[in-house]
Amino acid sequence: MKLPLAPMIGLATGVLAALSLPSNVRAESAVDWSAIPTTTLTLFYPGQSGYDWLRSSDHKRAYSKVIEGDSCVSCHEGEEKDIGQLIVTGERLEPDPIEGKNPTVDLAMQVAYDDENTHFRFQWKTQMDRPGQMHNYIRYNGEAWEFYGSHRASSKVRSGEQPPLYEDRLAIMVDDGSVPNFAAQGCWLSCHNGMRDMPEEASKDDIASNPILGSEGLNKSDIRKYLPPSRTDEETSWDATKLADEIAALKAEGKFVDLMQWRAARSAPVGMADDGYVLEYRLFDAGKNPFSWNVDRKTMTPKFMFDAEKVGVKAITVDDIGDPSKPYVLIHEENVVAYDPDAGWKAGDVLPGRLVSRAGAEGSAADNDQVTSKWEDGVWTVEWTRKRDTGHPEDDKIIEDGKAYNFGFAVHDDNVTTRFHYVGFPVSIGFGAEGDIQATPLQ
């Protein structure tokens, strides 16, 4: 499948939403992007079109092809806009549509590489007239702190009880050919019934009793992405997990997909993206992410507040949310002080419920440490440099010369999470090899 080249998305002068990046983050672009071809991928709204649906008779006339390993584009190449429109309106595969949601997002992408690094540049237009940088905010109600705002699919937002507040995200999946059918069917391999906001969503009690996912294992309370080889039955049921040593063997054989996410609130302010993988669950790499909780979720007590001497306020207000002149994120090494319960808090004061730190990130989870981003005139631009060999082959896919890799891309836009994102069919990127997209070698 050859993808069309498209012109760069123009960026006029406008309001720039970004913090000053740490000194060890490259401020200037490492690549002359004007010399790198641009490919535009159409990402579409998938609704509940998970792995189970793909292989069922409801996937009319195509399910048998899917079971045999045929690719999605063998039937649907060029149909992304039609599919997105059909699903986003609730005509198919969406039992609870979000009013006004766009059916598709165009993701403009450029790829280059040198001896040490891969370089990506992404651009996409957002639906909101401000960047989605607010995440897990907490608000003082006059007596106690409580979470404020949520994603658009939540009942509290749909009813108008809470405002839509959630971060924008860009996700990248990478397979080196080790995961069966990923090249053909991409991230649909990782989406299943039983997951959050999917049919037959698993209950917390049922998950707690699962030996791998429950209280005696990963200690999870919901089901997130996983790959079919991690399950024992043909239906790839969420609870039919293989034994721990079998899953460890799959991981050692590289039968996982890399999953990295740039997050506008939880990683972008410190020039990073998180680093994880998908096998028996959607998990982070070993080490420590750039984000953590800024609130004790049992007592709802904040840990830090803004340093008023540095940013002018100890907290923002509800009316300040989205104001580019106001702080929106707590960065441990830059603009915080310890929370003072006697600081004269007023009803309507707001703090971020997350704490971000570049200095605190470590290990394999901190590999994506050269990611710059800006939001201008409604368009996100993300430049992402990553080492081809991170030194963590147990968690990451190592990019080698003369090989092509299978990629899946997703964008979370307009205050959403889980399956309410936009996804694209998988594409191959060649690094000195044939692929749907040819990465440009740098001299």
Tab-separated table of N, CA, C and O in Angstrom, residues 321-423:
chain	number	residue	atom	x	y	z
A	321	ILE	N	-8.970	27.936	33.658
A	321	ILE	CA	-8.677	26.741	32.874
A	321	ILE	C	-8.723	27.076	31.385
A	321	ILE	O	-9.712	27.612	30.884
A	322	GLY	N	-7.639	26.785	30.695
A	322	GLY	CA	-7.543	27.078	29.274
A	322	GLY	C	-6.947	28.429	28.957
A	322	GLY	O	-6.679	28.736	27.797
A	323	ASP	N	-6.720	29.272	29.979
A	323	ASP	CA	-6.102	30.576	29.783
A	323	ASP	C	-4.602	30.368	29.587
A	323	ASP	O	-3.915	29.901	30.505
A	324	PRO	N	-4.040	30.695	28.400
A	324	PRO	CA	-2.621	30.416	28.156
A	324	PRO	C	-1.672	31.228	29.029
A	324	PRO	O	-0.487	30.905	29.111
A	325	SER	N	-2.186	32.269	29.705
A	325	SER	CA	-1.320	33.056	30.584
A	325	SER	C	-1.203	32.446	31.983
A	325	SER	O	-0.414	32.914	32.802
A	326	LYS	N	-1.973	31.404	32.249
A	326	LYS	CA	-1.980	30.768	33.559
A	326	LYS	C	-1.231	29.433	33.521
A	326	LYS	O	-1.221	28.745	32.489
A	327	PRO	N	-0.617	29.033	34.645
A	327	PRO	CA	0.038	27.714	34.671
A	327	PRO	C	-0.998	26.602	34.609
A	327	PRO	O	-2.128	26.772	35.068
A	328	TYR	N	-0.625	25.484	34.016
A	328	TYR	CA	-1.572	24.378	33.891
A	328	TYR	C	-1.010	23.053	34.374
A	328	TYR	O	-1.730	22.064	34.463
A	329	VAL	N	0.290	23.021	34.701
A	329	VAL	CA	0.919	21.766	35.078
A	329	VAL	C	1.903	22.007	36.215
A	329	VAL	O	2.556	23.061	36.279
A	330	LEU	N	2.000	21.052	37.129
A	330	LEU	CA	2.964	21.084	38.217
A	330	LEU	C	4.201	20.292	37.811
A	330	LEU	O	4.114	19.084	37.552
A	331	ILE	N	5.345	20.961	37.742
A	331	ILE	CA	6.611	20.310	37.403
A	331	ILE	C	7.490	20.317	38.647
A	331	ILE	O	7.849	21.384	39.165
A	332	HIS	N	7.826	19.157	39.121
A	332	HIS	CA	8.451	19.008	40.436
A	332	HIS	C	9.695	19.863	40.592
A	332	HIS	O	9.899	20.504	41.636
A	333	GLU	N	10.541	19.888	39.576
A	333	GLU	CA	11.810	20.590	39.703
A	333	GLU	C	11.737	22.057	39.270
A	333	GLU	O	12.756	22.746	39.251
A	334	GLU	N	10.531	22.553	38.959
A	334	GLU	CA	10.459	23.907	38.422
A	334	GLU	C	9.503	24.852	39.143
A	334	GLU	O	9.841	26.009	39.387
A	335	ASN	N	8.292	24.432	39.467
A	335	ASN	CA	7.297	25.434	39.867
A	335	ASN	C	6.401	25.000	41.031
A	335	ASN	O	5.261	25.445	41.113
A	336	VAL	N	6.885	24.122	41.908
A	336	VAL	CA	6.037	23.621	42.993
A	336	VAL	C	6.660	23.856	44.366
A	336	VAL	O	7.877	23.999	44.506
A	337	VAL	N	5.788	23.889	45.353
A	337	VAL	CA	6.181	23.810	46.755
A	337	VAL	C	5.235	22.814	47.418
A	337	VAL	O	4.180	22.493	46.874
A	338	ALA	N	5.627	22.336	48.593
A	338	ALA	CA	4.789	21.373	49.305
A	338	ALA	C	3.424	21.985	49.611
A	338	ALA	O	3.301	23.184	49.917
A	339	TYR	N	2.406	21.164	49.544
A	339	TYR	CA	1.040	21.621	49.816
A	339	TYR	C	0.909	22.097	51.255
A	339	TYR	O	1.348	21.428	52.198
A	340	ASP	N	0.292	23.269	51.396
A	340	ASP	CA	0.043	23.843	52.719
A	340	ASP	C	-1.465	23.850	52.955
A	340	ASP	O	-2.195	24.623	52.327
A	341	PRO	N	-1.968	23.008	53.872
A	341	PRO	CA	-3.417	22.963	54.103
A	341	PRO	C	-3.970	24.245	54.713
A	341	PRO	O	-5.173	24.475	54.693
A	342	ASP	N	-3.070	25.106	55.232
A	342	ASP	CA	-3.505	26.344	55.879
A	342	ASP	C	-3.223	27.568	55.011
A	342	ASP	O	-3.046	28.688	55.538
A	343	ALA	N	-3.204	27.372	53.710
A	343	ALA	CA	-2.849	28.464	52.798
A	343	ALA	C	-4.043	29.318	52.393
A	343	ALA	O	-3.935	30.126	51.466
A	344	GLY	N	-5.168	29.165	53.071
A	344	GLY	CA	-6.319	29.994	52.769
A	344	GLY	C	-7.041	29.584	51.506
A	344	GLY	O	-7.360	30.423	50.657
A	345	TRP	N	-7.331	28.313	51.384
A	345	TRP	CA	-7.973	27.795	50.177
A	345	TRP	C	-9.429	28.248	50.104
A	345	TRP	O	-10.135	28.288	51.105
A	346	LYS	N	-9.849	28.569	48.878
A	346	LYS	CA	-11.207	29.046	48.642
A	346	LYS	C	-11.926	28.102	47.694
A	346	LYS	O	-11.293	27.459	46.838
A	347	ALA	N	-13.229	28.026	47.834
A	347	ALA	CA	-14.025	27.208	46.925
A	347	ALA	C	-13.779	27.661	45.483
A	347	ALA	O	-13.825	28.857	45.193
A	348	GLY	N	-13.490	26.707	44.628
A	348	GLY	CA	-13.190	27.020	43.238
A	348	GLY	C	-11.717	26.999	42.909
A	348	GLY	O	-11.343	27.054	41.730
A	349	ASP	N	-10.832	26.916	43.914
A	349	ASP	CA	-9.399	26.762	43.651
A	349	ASP	C	-9.154	25.408	42.980
A	349	ASP	O	-9.774	24.394	43.336
A	350	VAL	N	-8.232	25.401	42.034
A	350	VAL	CA	-7.968	24.195	41.239
A	350	VAL	C	-6.476	23.912	41.204
A	350	VAL	O	-5.659	24.831	41.042
A	351	LEU	N	-6.113	22.650	41.360
A	351	LEU	CA	-4.739	22.182	41.215
A	351	LEU	C	-4.707	20.991	40.264
A	351	LEU	O	-5.673	20.222	40.198
A	352	PRO	N	-3.612	20.802	39.547
A	352	PRO	CA	-3.457	19.566	38.782
A	352	PRO	C	-3.356	18.371	39.725
A	352	PRO	O	-2.671	18.436	40.751
A	353	GLY	N	-4.030	17.301	39.380
A	353	GLY	CA	-3.957	16.083	40.172
A	353	GLY	C	-2.773	15.220	39.809
A	353	GLY	O	-2.589	14.140	40.378
A	354	ARG	N	-1.967	15.694	38.871
A	354	ARG	CA	-0.763	14.973	38.456
A	354	ARG	C	0.466	15.835	38.685
A	354	ARG	O	0.421	17.062	38.586
A	355	LEU	N	1.578	15.186	38.951
A	355	LEU	CA	2.876	15.822	39.115
A	355	LEU	C	3.781	15.305	38.005
A	355	LEU	O	3.835	14.094	37.757
A	356	VAL	N	4.478	16.209	37.328
A	356	VAL	CA	5.337	15.835	36.208
A	356	VAL	C	6.785	16.109	36.580
A	356	VAL	O	7.092	17.123	37.215
A	357	SER	N	7.675	15.203	36.191
A	357	SER	CA	9.089	15.383	36.511
A	357	SER	C	9.958	14.706	35.469
A	357	SER	O	9.813	13.504	35.210
A	358	ARG	N	10.854	15.472	34.888
A	358	ARG	CA	11.851	14.891	33.995
A	358	ARG	C	12.979	14.264	34.812
A	358	ARG	O	13.446	13.167	34.520
A	359	ALA	N	13.394	14.971	35.864
A	359	ALA	CA	14.497	14.489	36.692
A	359	ALA	C	14.155	13.177	37.379
A	359	ALA	O	15.031	12.348	37.634
A	360	GLY	N	12.861	12.977	37.675
A	360	GLY	CA	12.465	11.764	38.376
A	360	GLY	C	12.251	10.565	37.483
A	360	GLY	O	12.150	9.437	37.975
A	361	ALA	N	12.176	10.784	36.162
A	361	ALA	CA	11.985	9.663	35.235
A	361	ALA	C	13.285	8.886	35.102
A	361	ALA	O	14.370	9.469	35.060
A	362	GLU	N	13.166	7.551	35.023
A	362	GLU	CA	14.383	6.749	34.966
A	362	GLU	C	14.119	5.390	34.330
A	362	GLU	O	12.974	4.945	34.199
A	363	GLY	N	15.202	4.747	33.919
A	363	GLY	CA	15.129	3.396	33.373
A	363	GLY	C	14.537	3.342	31.983
A	363	GLY	O	14.444	4.338	31.263
A	364	SER	N	14.095	2.158	31.620
A	364	SER	CA	13.527	1.932	30.294
A	364	SER	C	12.283	2.772	30.059
A	364	SER	O	11.988	3.167	28.932
A	365	ALA	N	11.543	3.084	31.114
A	365	ALA	CA	10.329	3.886	30.982
A	365	ALA	C	10.623	5.316	30.550
A	365	ALA	O	9.720	6.031	30.116
A	366	ALA	N	11.872	5.745	30.673
A	366	ALA	CA	12.250	7.127	30.374
A	366	ALA	C	13.026	7.252	29.071
A	366	ALA	O	13.713	8.261	28.842
A	367	ASP	N	12.931	6.266	28.191
A	367	ASP	CA	13.703	6.291	26.946
A	367	ASP	C	13.323	7.433	26.006
A	367	ASP	O	14.156	7.923	25.254
A	368	ASN	N	12.042	7.835	26.018
A	368	ASN	CA	11.586	8.883	25.094
A	368	ASN	C	11.809	10.256	25.724
A	368	ASN	O	10.877	10.897	26.199
A	369	ASP	N	13.062	10.716	25.679
A	369	ASP	CA	13.419	11.929	26.408
A	369	ASP	C	13.769	13.105	25.491
A	369	ASP	O	14.309	14.105	25.946
A	370	GLN	N	13.458	12.970	24.192
A	370	GLN	CA	13.701	14.079	23.263
A	370	GLN	C	12.445	14.269	22.413
A	370	GLN	O	12.392	13.909	21.234
A	371	VAL	N	11.402	14.829	23.033
A	371	VAL	CA	10.114	15.021	22.357
A	371	VAL	C	9.660	16.457	22.606
A	371	VAL	O	9.338	16.820	23.731
A	372	THR	N	9.672	17.268	21.569
A	372	THR	CA	9.225	18.648	21.708
A	372	THR	C	7.874	18.812	21.030
A	372	THR	O	7.560	18.113	20.061
A	373	SER	N	7.071	19.745	21.535
A	373	SER	CA	5.728	19.906	20.981
A	373	SER	C	5.245	21.328	21.161
A	373	SER	O	5.674	22.042	22.076
A	374	LYS	N	4.351	21.732	20.281
A	374	LYS	CA	3.695	23.029	20.420
A	374	LYS	C	2.313	22.956	19.789
A	374	LYS	O	2.064	22.160	18.867
A	375	TRP	N	1.428	23.769	20.323
A	375	TRP	CA	0.074	23.911	19.780
A	375	TRP	C	-0.067	25.338	19.296
A	375	TRP	O	0.133	26.277	20.068
A	376	GLU	N	-0.388	25.508	18.026
A	376	GLU	CA	-0.462	26.836	17.447
A	376	GLU	C	-1.554	26.865	16.398
A	376	GLU	O	-1.599	26.014	15.503
A	377	ASP	N	-2.464	27.835	16.533
A	377	ASP	CA	-3.565	27.989	15.582
A	377	ASP	C	-4.321	26.683	15.361
A	377	ASP	O	-4.700	26.336	14.241
A	378	GLY	N	-4.539	25.958	16.462
A	378	GLY	CA	-5.346	24.752	16.387
A	378	GLY	C	-4.612	23.511	15.941
A	378	GLY	O	-5.236	22.462	15.751
A	379	VAL	N	-3.299	23.582	15.756
A	379	VAL	CA	-2.525	22.445	15.243
A	379	VAL	C	-1.431	22.064	16.236
A	379	VAL	O	-0.672	22.919	16.701
A	380	TRP	N	-1.386	20.770	16.571
A	380	TRP	CA	-0.263	20.238	17.337
A	380	TRP	C	0.875	19.882	16.377
A	380	TRP	O	0.646	19.273	15.323
A	381	THR	N	2.092	20.241	16.736
A	381	THR	CA	3.298	19.792	16.056
A	381	THR	C	4.167	19.090	17.087
A	381	THR	O	4.530	19.693	18.106
A	382	VAL	N	4.467	17.823	16.840
A	382	VAL	CA	5.273	17.025	17.764
A	382	VAL	C	6.495	16.499	17.024
A	382	VAL	O	6.366	15.829	16.000
A	383	GLU	N	7.677	16.828	17.516
A	383	GLU	CA	8.928	16.295	16.970
A	383	GLU	C	9.501	15.315	17.981
A	383	GLU	O	9.694	15.649	19.147
A	384	TRP	N	9.791	14.111	17.505
A	384	TRP	CA	10.082	12.992	18.404
A	384	TRP	C	11.356	12.297	17.929
A	384	TRP	O	11.393	11.696	16.860
A	385	THR	N	12.400	12.407	18.721
A	385	THR	CA	13.662	11.717	18.437
A	385	THR	C	13.842	10.590	19.447
A	385	THR	O	13.684	10.800	20.652
A	386	ARG	N	14.160	9.416	18.941
A	386	ARG	CA	14.318	8.238	19.811
A	386	ARG	C	15.536	7.446	19.346
A	386	ARG	O	15.770	7.293	18.141
A	387	LYS	N	16.304	6.944	20.289
A	387	LYS	CA	17.449	6.112	19.936
A	387	LYS	C	16.983	4.857	19.218
A	387	LYS	O	16.002	4.226	19.625
A	388	ARG	N	17.677	4.499	18.161
A	388	ARG	CA	17.329	3.267	17.449
A	388	ARG	C	17.559	2.051	18.339
A	388	ARG	O	16.788	1.094	18.310
A	389	ASP	N	18.617	2.087	19.114
A	389	ASP	CA	18.885	1.041	20.108
A	389	ASP	C	18.844	1.699	21.474
A	389	ASP	O	19.769	2.404	21.871
A	390	THR	N	17.767	1.503	22.192
A	390	THR	CA	17.585	2.148	23.493
A	390	THR	C	18.422	1.501	24.588
A	390	THR	O	18.531	2.039	25.692
A	391	GLY	N	18.979	0.327	24.284
A	391	GLY	CA	19.686	-0.423	25.315
A	391	GLY	C	18.767	-1.280	26.152
A	391	GLY	O	19.201	-1.917	27.109
A	392	HIS	N	17.471	-1.318	25.744
A	392	HIS	CA	16.475	-2.098	26.488
A	392	HIS	C	15.694	-3.005	25.529
A	392	HIS	O	14.482	-2.852	25.366
A	393	PRO	N	16.370	-3.970	24.915
A	393	PRO	CA	15.676	-4.836	23.950
A	393	PRO	C	14.602	-5.704	24.591
A	393	PRO	O	13.721	-6.214	23.887
A	394	GLU	N	14.640	-5.866	25.909
A	394	GLU	CA	13.611	-6.655	26.586
A	394	GLU	C	12.270	-5.921	26.615
A	394	GLU	O	11.219	-6.540	26.822
A	395	ASP	N	12.301	-4.589	26.398
A	395	ASP	CA	11.087	-3.777	26.424
A	395	ASP	C	10.773	-3.102	25.094
A	395	ASP	O	9.627	-2.723	24.854
A	396	ASP	N	11.791	-2.883	24.268
A	396	ASP	CA	11.653	-2.033	23.086
A	396	ASP	C	11.988	-2.781	21.802
A	396	ASP	O	12.712	-3.789	21.813
A	397	LYS	N	11.497	-2.246	20.695
A	397	LYS	CA	11.885	-2.729	19.382
A	397	LYS	C	13.093	-1.923	18.909
A	397	LYS	O	13.052	-0.692	18.880
A	398	ILE	N	14.144	-2.625	18.559
A	398	ILE	CA	15.384	-1.990	18.128
A	398	ILE	C	15.326	-1.807	16.610
A	398	ILE	O	15.075	-2.767	15.868
A	399	ILE	N	15.541	-0.582	16.143
A	399	ILE	CA	15.419	-0.267	14.713
A	399	ILE	C	16.758	-0.518	14.026
A	399	ILE	O	17.754	0.171	14.282
A	400	GLU	N	16.779	-1.495	13.124
A	400	GLU	CA	18.013	-1.889	12.443
A	400	GLU	C	17.984	-1.475	10.985
A	400	GLU	O	16.923	-1.363	10.358
A	401	ASP	N	19.176	-1.258	10.415
A	401	ASP	CA	19.294	-0.950	8.988
A	401	ASP	C	18.804	-2.120	8.150
A	401	ASP	O	18.993	-3.298	8.508
A	402	GLY	N	18.180	-1.789	7.015
A	402	GLY	CA	17.777	-2.815	6.072
A	402	GLY	C	16.525	-3.564	6.462
A	402	GLY	O	16.242	-4.627	5.917
A	403	LYS	N	15.744	-3.015	7.406
A	403	LYS	CA	14.519	-3.688	7.836
A	403	LYS	C	13.331	-2.727	7.787
A	403	LYS	O	13.490	-1.506	7.888
A	404	ALA	N	12.151	-3.300	7.641
A	404	ALA	CA	10.907	-2.538	7.730
A	404	ALA	C	10.161	-2.958	8.986
A	404	ALA	O	10.216	-4.130	9.388
A	405	TYR	N	9.475	-2.016	9.603
A	405	TYR	CA	8.751	-2.260	10.848
A	405	TYR	C	7.297	-1.847	10.669
A	405	TYR	O	6.978	-0.932	9.901
A	406	ASN	N	6.431	-2.541	11.373
A	406	ASN	CA	4.992	-2.276	11.285
A	406	ASN	C	4.592	-1.290	12.384
A	406	ASN	O	4.895	-1.509	13.549
A	407	PHE	N	3.892	-0.227	11.980
A	407	PHE	CA	3.512	0.829	12.905
A	407	PHE	C	1.998	0.996	12.929
A	407	PHE	O	1.322	0.832	11.912
A	408	GLY	N	1.490	1.348	14.088
A	408	GLY	CA	0.110	1.775	14.235
A	408	GLY	C	0.092	3.111	14.960
A	408	GLY	O	0.858	3.321	15.901
A	409	PHE	N	-0.764	4.022	14.513
A	409	PHE	CA	-0.823	5.364	15.097
A	409	PHE	C	-2.231	5.666	15.578
A	409	PHE	O	-3.216	5.245	14.972
A	410	ALA	N	-2.326	6.416	16.673
A	410	ALA	CA	-3.621	6.820	17.217
A	410	ALA	C	-3.510	8.216	17.798
A	410	ALA	O	-2.449	8.614	18.293
A	411	VAL	N	-4.604	8.966	17.740
A	411	VAL	CA	-4.683	10.308	18.304
A	411	VAL	C	-5.908	10.398	19.200
A	411	VAL	O	-7.007	10.001	18.802
A	412	HIS	N	-5.711	10.885	20.415
A	412	HIS	CA	-6.815	11.216	21.323
A	412	HIS	C	-7.029	12.722	21.248
A	412	HIS	O	-6.124	13.501	21.579
A	413	ASP	N	-8.192	13.128	20.808
A	413	ASP	CA	-8.479	14.539	20.600
A	413	ASP	C	-9.819	14.910	21.235
A	413	ASP	O	-10.736	14.083	21.303
A	414	ASP	N	-9.930	16.151	21.699
A	414	ASP	CA	-11.189	16.687	22.206
A	414	ASP	C	-11.664	15.950	23.460
A	414	ASP	O	-12.799	15.508	23.542
A	415	ASN	N	-10.746	15.810	24.444
A	415	ASN	CA	-11.114	15.332	25.785
A	415	ASN	C	-11.692	13.918	25.799
A	415	ASN	O	-12.799	13.701	26.299
A	416	VAL	N	-10.973	12.952	25.253
A	416	VAL	CA	-11.452	11.572	25.272
A	416	VAL	C	-10.354	10.640	25.758
A	416	VAL	O	-9.180	10.993	25.804
A	417	THR	N	-10.769	9.404	26.083
A	417	THR	CA	-9.821	8.353	26.440
A	417	THR	C	-10.339	7.030	25.869
A	417	THR	O	-11.304	6.996	25.122
A	418	THR	N	-9.693	5.948	26.219
A	418	THR	CA	-10.004	4.577	25.781
A	418	THR	C	-10.266	4.526	24.280
A	418	THR	O	-9.550	5.124	23.486
A	419	ARG	N	-11.342	3.827	23.879
A	419	ARG	CA	-11.588	3.586	22.456
A	419	ARG	C	-12.147	4.799	21.706
A	419	ARG	O	-12.381	4.727	20.499
A	420	PHE	N	-12.344	5.911	22.394
A	420	PHE	CA	-12.934	7.081	21.758
A	420	PHE	C	-11.900	7.933	21.017
A	420	PHE	O	-12.115	9.099	20.727
A	421	HIS	N	-10.756	7.318	20.712
A	421	HIS	CA	-9.686	7.983	19.970
A	421	HIS	C	-9.895	7.812	18.460
A	421	HIS	O	-10.953	7.372	18.001
A	422	TYR	N	-8.864	8.155	17.686
A	422	TYR	CA	-8.830	7.897	16.243
A	422	TYR	C	-7.664	6.955	15.961
A	422	TYR	O	-6.581	7.113	16.537
A	423	VAL	N	-7.875	5.986	15.100
A	423	VAL	CA	-6.832	5.016	14.781
A	423	VAL	C	-6.707	4.877	13.272
A	423	VAL	O	-7.616	5.225	12.521
